[in-house]
Coordinates of C-alpha atoms and ligand atoms in Angstrom, one line a residue:
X1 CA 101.9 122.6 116.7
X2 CA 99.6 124.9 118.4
X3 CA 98.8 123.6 122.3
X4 CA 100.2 125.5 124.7
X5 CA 101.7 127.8 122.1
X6 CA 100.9 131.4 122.5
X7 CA 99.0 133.3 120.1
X8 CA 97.8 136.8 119.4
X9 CA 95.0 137.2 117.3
X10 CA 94.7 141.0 115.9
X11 CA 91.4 141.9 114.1
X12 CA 91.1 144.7 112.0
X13 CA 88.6 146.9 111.5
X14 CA 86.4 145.2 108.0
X15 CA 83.6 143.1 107.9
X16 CA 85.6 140.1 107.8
X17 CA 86.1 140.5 111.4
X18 CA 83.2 138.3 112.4
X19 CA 85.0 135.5 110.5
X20 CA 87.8 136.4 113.0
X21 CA 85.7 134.7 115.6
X22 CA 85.7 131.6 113.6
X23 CA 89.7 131.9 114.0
X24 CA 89.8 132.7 117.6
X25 CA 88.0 129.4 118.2
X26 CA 89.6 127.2 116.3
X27 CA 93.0 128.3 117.8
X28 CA 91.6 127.8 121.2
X29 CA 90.5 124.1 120.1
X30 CA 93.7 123.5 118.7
X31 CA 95.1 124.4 122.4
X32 CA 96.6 127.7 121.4
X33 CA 96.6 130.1 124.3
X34 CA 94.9 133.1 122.6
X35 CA 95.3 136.7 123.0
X36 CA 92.8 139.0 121.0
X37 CA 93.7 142.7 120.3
X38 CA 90.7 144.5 118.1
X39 CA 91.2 147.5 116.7
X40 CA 89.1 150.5 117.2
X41 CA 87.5 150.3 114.0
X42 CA 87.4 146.2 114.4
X43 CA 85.0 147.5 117.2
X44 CA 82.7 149.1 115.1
X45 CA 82.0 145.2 113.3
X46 CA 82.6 142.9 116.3
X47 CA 82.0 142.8 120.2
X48 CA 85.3 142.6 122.4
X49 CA 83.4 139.9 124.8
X50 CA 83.1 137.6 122.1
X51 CA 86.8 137.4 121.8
X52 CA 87.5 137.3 125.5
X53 CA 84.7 134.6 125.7
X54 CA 85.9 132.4 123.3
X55 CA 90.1 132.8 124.0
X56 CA 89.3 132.7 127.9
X57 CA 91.6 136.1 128.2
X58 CA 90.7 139.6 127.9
X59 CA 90.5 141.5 125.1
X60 CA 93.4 144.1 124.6
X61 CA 91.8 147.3 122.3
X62 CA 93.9 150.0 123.5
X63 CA 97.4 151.0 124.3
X64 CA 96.4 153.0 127.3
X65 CA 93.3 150.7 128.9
X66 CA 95.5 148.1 130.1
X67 CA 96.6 146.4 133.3
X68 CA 99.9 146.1 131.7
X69 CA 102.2 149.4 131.6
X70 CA 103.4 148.3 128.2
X71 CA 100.8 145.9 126.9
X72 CA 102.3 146.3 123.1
X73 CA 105.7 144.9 124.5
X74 CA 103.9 142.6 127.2
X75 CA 102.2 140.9 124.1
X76 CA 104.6 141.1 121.5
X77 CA 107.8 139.9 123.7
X78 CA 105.7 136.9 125.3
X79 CA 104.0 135.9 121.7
X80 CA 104.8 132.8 119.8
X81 CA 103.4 134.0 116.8
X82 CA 100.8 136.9 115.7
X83 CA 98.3 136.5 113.4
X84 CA 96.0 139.4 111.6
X85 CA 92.8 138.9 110.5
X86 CA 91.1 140.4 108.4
X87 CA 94.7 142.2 108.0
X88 CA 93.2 145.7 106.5
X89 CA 94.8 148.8 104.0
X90 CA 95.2 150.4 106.8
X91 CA 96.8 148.1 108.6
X92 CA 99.2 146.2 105.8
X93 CA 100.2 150.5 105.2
X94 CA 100.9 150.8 109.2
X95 CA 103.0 148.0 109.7
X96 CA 105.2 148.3 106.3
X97 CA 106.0 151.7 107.3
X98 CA 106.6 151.3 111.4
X99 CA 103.6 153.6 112.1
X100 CA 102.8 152.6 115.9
X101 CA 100.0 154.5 115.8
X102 CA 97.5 151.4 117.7
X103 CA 98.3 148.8 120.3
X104 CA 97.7 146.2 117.1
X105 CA 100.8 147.7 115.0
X106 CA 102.9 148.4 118.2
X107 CA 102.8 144.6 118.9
X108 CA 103.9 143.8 115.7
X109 CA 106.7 146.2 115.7
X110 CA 107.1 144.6 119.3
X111 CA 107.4 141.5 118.4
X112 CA 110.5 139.0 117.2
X113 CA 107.8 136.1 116.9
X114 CA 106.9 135.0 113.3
X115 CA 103.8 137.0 111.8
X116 CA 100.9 135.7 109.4
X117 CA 99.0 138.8 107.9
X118 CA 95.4 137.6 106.3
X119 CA 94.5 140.7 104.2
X120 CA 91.0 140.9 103.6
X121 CA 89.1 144.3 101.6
X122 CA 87.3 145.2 98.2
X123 CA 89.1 144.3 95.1
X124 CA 89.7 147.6 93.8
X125 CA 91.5 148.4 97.0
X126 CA 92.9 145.0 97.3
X127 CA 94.6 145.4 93.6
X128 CA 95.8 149.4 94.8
X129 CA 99.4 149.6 93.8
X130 CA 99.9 151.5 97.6
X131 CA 98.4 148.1 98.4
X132 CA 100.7 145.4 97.0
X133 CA 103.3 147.5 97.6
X134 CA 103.1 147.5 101.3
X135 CA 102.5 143.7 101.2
X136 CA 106.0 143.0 98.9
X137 CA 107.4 145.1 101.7
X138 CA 106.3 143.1 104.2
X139 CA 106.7 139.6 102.5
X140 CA 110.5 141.0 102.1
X141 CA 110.9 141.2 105.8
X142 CA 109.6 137.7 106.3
X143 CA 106.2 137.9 107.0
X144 CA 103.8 135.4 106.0
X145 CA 100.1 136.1 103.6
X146 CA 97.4 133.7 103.4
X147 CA 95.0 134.7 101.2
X148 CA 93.3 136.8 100.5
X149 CA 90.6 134.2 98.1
X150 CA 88.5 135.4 95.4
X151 CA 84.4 135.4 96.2
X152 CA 81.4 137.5 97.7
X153 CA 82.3 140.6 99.4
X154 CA 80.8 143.2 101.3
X155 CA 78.5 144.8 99.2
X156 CA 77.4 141.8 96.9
X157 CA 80.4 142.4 95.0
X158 CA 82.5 139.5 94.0
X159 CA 86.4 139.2 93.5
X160 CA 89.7 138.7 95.3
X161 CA 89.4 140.7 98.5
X162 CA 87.8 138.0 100.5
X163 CA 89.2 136.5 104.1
X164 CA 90.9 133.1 103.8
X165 CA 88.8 130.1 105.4
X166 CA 89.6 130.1 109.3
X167 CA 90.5 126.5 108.7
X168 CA 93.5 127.6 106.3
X169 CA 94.3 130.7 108.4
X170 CA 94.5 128.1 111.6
X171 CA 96.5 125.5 109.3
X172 CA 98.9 128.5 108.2
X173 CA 99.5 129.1 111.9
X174 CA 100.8 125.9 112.6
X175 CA 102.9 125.4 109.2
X176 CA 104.3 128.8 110.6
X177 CA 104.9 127.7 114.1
X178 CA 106.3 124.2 112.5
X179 CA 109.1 126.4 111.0
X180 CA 110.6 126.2 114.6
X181 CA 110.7 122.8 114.3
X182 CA 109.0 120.2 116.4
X183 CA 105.6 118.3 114.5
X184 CA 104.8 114.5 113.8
X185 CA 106.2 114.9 110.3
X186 CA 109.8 117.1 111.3
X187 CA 112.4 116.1 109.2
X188 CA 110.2 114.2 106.5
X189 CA 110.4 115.1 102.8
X190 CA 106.9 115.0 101.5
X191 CA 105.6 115.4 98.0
X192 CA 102.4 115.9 96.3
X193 CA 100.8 116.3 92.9
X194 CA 97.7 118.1 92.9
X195 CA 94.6 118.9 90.1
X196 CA 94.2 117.4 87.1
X197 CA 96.6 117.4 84.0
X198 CA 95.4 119.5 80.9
X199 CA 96.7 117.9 77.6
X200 CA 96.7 119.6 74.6
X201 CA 95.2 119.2 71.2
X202 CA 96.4 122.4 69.5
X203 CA 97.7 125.9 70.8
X204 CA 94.8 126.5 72.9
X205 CA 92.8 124.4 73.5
X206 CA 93.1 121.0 75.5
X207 CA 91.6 118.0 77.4
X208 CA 91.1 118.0 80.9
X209 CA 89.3 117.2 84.0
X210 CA 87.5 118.3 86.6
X211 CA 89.6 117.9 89.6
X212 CA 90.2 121.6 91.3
X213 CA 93.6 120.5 93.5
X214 CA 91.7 121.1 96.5
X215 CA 92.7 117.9 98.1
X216 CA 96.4 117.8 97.2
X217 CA 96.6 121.3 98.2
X218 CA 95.1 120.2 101.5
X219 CA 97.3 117.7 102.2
X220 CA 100.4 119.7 101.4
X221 CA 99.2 122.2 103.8
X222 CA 98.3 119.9 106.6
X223 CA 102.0 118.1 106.1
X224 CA 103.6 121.5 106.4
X225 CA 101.5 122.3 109.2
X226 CA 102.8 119.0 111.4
X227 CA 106.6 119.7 110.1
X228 CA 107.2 117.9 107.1
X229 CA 109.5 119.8 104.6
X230 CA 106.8 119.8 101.6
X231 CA 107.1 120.2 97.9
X232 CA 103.9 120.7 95.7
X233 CA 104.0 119.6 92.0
X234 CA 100.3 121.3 90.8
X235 CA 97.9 121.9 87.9
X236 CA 95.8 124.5 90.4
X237 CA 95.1 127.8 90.0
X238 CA 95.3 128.0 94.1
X239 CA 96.8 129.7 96.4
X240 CA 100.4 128.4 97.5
X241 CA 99.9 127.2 101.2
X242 CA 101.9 128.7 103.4
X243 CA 105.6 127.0 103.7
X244 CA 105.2 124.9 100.9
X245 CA 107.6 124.9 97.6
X246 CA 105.7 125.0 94.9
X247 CA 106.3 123.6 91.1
X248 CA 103.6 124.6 88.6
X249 CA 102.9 122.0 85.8
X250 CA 100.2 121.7 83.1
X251 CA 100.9 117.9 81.3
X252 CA 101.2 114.4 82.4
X253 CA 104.7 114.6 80.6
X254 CA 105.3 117.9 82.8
X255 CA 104.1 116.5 86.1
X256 CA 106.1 113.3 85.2
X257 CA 109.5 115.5 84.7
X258 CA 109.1 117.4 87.8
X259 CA 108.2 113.9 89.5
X260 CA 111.5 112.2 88.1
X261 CA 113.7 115.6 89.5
X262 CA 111.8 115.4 92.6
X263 CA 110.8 112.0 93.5
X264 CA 114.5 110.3 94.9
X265 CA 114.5 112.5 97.7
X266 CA 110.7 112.1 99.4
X267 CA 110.2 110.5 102.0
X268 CA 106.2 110.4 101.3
X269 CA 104.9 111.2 98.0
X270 CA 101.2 111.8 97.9
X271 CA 99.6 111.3 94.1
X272 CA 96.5 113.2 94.8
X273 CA 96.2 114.6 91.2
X274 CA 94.1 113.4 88.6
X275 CA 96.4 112.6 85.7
X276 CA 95.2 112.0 82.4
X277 CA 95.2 108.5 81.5
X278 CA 95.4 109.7 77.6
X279 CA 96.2 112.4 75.9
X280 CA 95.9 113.6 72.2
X281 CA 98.6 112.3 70.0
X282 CA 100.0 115.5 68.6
X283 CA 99.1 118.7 69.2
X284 CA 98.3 121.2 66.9
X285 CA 101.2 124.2 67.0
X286 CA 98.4 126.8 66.2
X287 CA 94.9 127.3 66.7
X288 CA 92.7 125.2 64.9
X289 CA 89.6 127.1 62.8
X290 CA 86.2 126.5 62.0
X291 CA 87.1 126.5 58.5
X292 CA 89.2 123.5 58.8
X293 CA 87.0 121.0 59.2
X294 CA 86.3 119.4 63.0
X295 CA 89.4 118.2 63.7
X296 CA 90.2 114.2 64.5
X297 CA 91.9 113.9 67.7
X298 CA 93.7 110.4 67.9
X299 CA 94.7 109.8 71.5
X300 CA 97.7 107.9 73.3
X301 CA 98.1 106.8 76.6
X302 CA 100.0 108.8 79.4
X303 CA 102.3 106.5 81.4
X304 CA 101.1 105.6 84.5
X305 CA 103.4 108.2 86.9
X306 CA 101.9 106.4 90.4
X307 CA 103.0 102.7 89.2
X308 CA 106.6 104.4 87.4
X309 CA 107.4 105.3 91.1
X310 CA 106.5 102.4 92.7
X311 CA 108.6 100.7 90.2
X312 CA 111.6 102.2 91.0
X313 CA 111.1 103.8 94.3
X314 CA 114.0 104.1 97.1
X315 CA 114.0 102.5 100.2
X316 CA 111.8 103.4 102.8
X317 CA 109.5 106.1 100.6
X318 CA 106.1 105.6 101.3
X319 CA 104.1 106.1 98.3
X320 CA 100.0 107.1 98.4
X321 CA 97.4 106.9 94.9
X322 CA 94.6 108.3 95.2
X323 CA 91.7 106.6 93.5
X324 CA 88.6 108.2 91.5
X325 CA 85.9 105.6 91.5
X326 CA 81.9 105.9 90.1
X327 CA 80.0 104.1 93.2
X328 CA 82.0 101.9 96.3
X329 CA 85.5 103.1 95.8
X330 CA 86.3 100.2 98.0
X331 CA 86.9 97.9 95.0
X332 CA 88.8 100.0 92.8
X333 CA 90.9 101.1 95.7
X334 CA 92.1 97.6 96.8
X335 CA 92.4 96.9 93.3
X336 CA 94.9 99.8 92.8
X337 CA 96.6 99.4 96.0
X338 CA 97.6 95.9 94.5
X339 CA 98.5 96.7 90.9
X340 CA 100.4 100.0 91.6
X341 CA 102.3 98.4 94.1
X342 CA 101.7 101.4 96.8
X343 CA 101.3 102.0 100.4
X344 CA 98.1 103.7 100.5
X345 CA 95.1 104.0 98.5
X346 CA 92.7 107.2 99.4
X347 CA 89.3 105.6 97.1
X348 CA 86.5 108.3 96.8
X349 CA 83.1 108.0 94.7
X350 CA 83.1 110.9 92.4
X351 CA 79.7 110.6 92.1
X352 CA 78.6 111.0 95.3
X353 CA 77.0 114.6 96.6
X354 CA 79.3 116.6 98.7
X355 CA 82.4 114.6 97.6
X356 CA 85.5 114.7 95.0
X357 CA 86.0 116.7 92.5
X358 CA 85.6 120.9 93.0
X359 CA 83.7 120.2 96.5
X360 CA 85.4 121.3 99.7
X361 CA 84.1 118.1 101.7
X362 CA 85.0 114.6 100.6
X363 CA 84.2 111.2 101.8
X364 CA 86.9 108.5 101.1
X365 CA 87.9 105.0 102.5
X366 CA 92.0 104.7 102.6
X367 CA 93.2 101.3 102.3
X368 CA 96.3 99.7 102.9
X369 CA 98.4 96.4 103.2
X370 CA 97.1 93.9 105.6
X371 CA 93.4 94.4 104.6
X372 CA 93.6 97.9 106.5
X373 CA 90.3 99.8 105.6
X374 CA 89.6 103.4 107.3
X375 CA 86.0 105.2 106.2
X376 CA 86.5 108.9 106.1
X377 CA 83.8 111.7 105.7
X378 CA 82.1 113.0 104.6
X379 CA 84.5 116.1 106.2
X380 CA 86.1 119.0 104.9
X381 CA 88.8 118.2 102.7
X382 CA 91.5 119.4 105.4
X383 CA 90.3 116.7 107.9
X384 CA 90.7 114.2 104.7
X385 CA 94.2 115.4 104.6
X386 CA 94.8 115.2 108.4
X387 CA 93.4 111.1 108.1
X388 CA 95.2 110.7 105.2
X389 CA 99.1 111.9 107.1
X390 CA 97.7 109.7 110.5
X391 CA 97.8 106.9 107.9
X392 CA 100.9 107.9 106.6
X393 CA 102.6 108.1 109.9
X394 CA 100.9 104.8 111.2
X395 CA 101.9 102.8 108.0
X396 CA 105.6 104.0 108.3
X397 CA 105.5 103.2 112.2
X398 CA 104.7 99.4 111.3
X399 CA 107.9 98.9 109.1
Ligands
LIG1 N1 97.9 108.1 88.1 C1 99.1 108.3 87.6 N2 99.3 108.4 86.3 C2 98.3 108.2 85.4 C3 97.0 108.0 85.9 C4 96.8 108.0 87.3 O1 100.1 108.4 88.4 N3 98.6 108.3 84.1 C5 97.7 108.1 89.6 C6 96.8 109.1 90.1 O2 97.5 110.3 90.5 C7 96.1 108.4 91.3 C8 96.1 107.0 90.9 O3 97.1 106.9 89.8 O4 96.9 108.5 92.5 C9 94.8 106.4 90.4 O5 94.3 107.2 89.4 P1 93.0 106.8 88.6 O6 92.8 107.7 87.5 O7 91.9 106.6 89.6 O8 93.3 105.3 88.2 P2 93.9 104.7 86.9 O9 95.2 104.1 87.1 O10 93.7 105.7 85.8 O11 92.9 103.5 86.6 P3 91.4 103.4 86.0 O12 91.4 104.2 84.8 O13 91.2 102.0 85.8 O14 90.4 103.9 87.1

């Protein structure tokens, strides 16, 4: 979605900038044609020549320094899409209120090309009212937020305030950009479950597992970012990624509803979440106490959601399990490619370091009819994703 497309890249002024590089690169590689405009105070964290190094163009940092005799509408007129990052206070407060005051916000007021603001900044000023205020402002008028995640910050601190992952930021530009149409997967109707099913045993407590939703997340992401039209049935307490519909569910019983509402109309759906195979019997209306003794927890099985759709899927869905497996997930994959009566299998050893559950990397084989085997990993999780949709789209192309 990105080659040939043309971006500008604003950096504002917070120590996130230097991640900003990170972006810049990864746009270029992508085959965006990158435009960098730094702020003054982005100035004060980061070096203009690394931008013009790595986008192969000059760095804009001024209204009045420039070849151009109007670089704000030069940039902003020719731009395919803008993208702020670390999108500061300062900068969220310029924009929501028109204040042209920089060559940064007079090419987004400039500009009729789609924007993506990353906000990035210390919690406290990240949870200002002044703050979230300007951003619903903004998100009113169509803009698009990624991020901002929750971690270190300047400082040692820790807490939301922290710049999303280049990776995401890059993958949000091209969901973006998809919105114009165009992408391997235009026109598809993908869904995806994500995390892992919490089952209850009384009013607060429950049983669960570790899966964080990372993976299904990523692959909802990456399908949005090549076109697909993408609904995401989760358990995560994630961010949304950008240009996604999102359905929040806690149960197997929940995620099994919003499957059966939601299912008919995919063209791809993607079981990446770890659904509790059992789940207690009955559960408790109130909170159990101490006092009451330990409490006997009889459990039941959930139905088996993956092998429900198989069993009465529509023609031409392509349906994809995912499969948890303790050692070579190469058995248990072909195993569940067979009895679910799937497409795809996406096998990963849970035990292995670096992979599966909570990680960001992950190292899986994907299996399919025909004896198809693909090793993947280990990678970031996105890159699984990315294998995982190149499967998708060369199992449908064989049909
Ligand atoms: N799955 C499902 N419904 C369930 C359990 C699992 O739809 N009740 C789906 C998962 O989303 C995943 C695939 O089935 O895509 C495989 O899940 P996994 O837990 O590895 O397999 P199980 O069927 O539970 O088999 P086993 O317990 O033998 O490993």
């Amino acid at each position: 979605m990105l080659r040939g497309r043309r971006v500008v890249l604003g950096v504002g002024g917070g120590i996130a900038a230097y991640k900003a590089a990170e972006v810049c690169r990864r746009l270029v590689d992508a085959g965006a044609l990158v435009s960098p405009v730094l702020t003054a105070s982005a100035l004060r964290f980061v070096g203009a020549t690394t931008f013009s190094a790595l986008a192969g163009e000059r760095t804009r940092t001024s209204l009045w320094d420039s070849p151009e005799v109007s670089p704000h509408t030069a940039l902003g007129q020719r731009a395919d899409l803008v993208v702020v990052a670390p999108a500061t206070a300062r900068l969220l407060a310029a924009y929501a209120i028109g204040l042209a005051d920089d060559l940064l916000v007079s090419t987004l007021l400039a500009t009729r090309a789609p924007v993506v603001l990353c906000p990035a900044m210390h919690t406290e000023m990240w949870e200002q009212p002044a703050v979230q205020s300007n951003l619903a402002t903004l998100r009113g008028r169509g803009v698009h937020v990624v991020g901002p995640d929750a971690g270190y910050l300047a400082g040692g601190d820790t807490g939301p305030g922290r710049l999303a992952e280049p990776g995401e930021i890059v993958t949000a530009c091209a969901s973006v950009l998809a919105l114009q149409g165009g992408g391997d997967l235009a026109g598809l109707r993908v869904l995806v479950t994500a995390g892992g099913t919490r089952e209850p045993f009384d009013a607060v407590r429950f049983l669960g597992n570790r899966s964080s939703g990372k993976q299904g997340h990523a692959v909802a992401a990456e399908a949005a970012a090549r076109g697909a039209d993408v609904t995401l049935i989760t358990t995560a307490d994630r961010e949304s990624p950008v240009r996604v519909q999102r359905i929040d569910v806690d149960t197997a019983a929940e995620m099994e509803q919003a499957l059966a509402e939601r299912s008919d109309g995919a063209d791809v759906v993607v079981m990446a979440a770890a659904v509790a195979d059992f789940r207690p019997k009955e559960a408790a209306p109130t909170k159990l106490r101490k006092a009451d003794g330990v409490p006997e927890v009889v459990l039941e099985p959930t139905p088996d959601l993956l092998a429900a759709l198989a069993a009465r899927r529509p023609p031409g869905q392509t349906l994809v399990g995912f499969a948890a497996e303790h050692g070579d997930p190469r058995p248990g994959a072909v195993e569940k490619l067979r009895r679910k009566g799937v497409d795809l299998v996406v096998g990963n050893d849970v035990s292995a370091p670096e992979a599966g559950f909570g990680h960001d990397t992950n190292t899986v084989v994907i299996v399919g009819s025909g004896g198809m085997q693909l090793n993947v990993g280990p990678v970031d999780k996105r890159v699984v994703a990315r294998a995982v949709l190149d499967a998708v789209v060369d199992h449908r192309s064989r049909r």
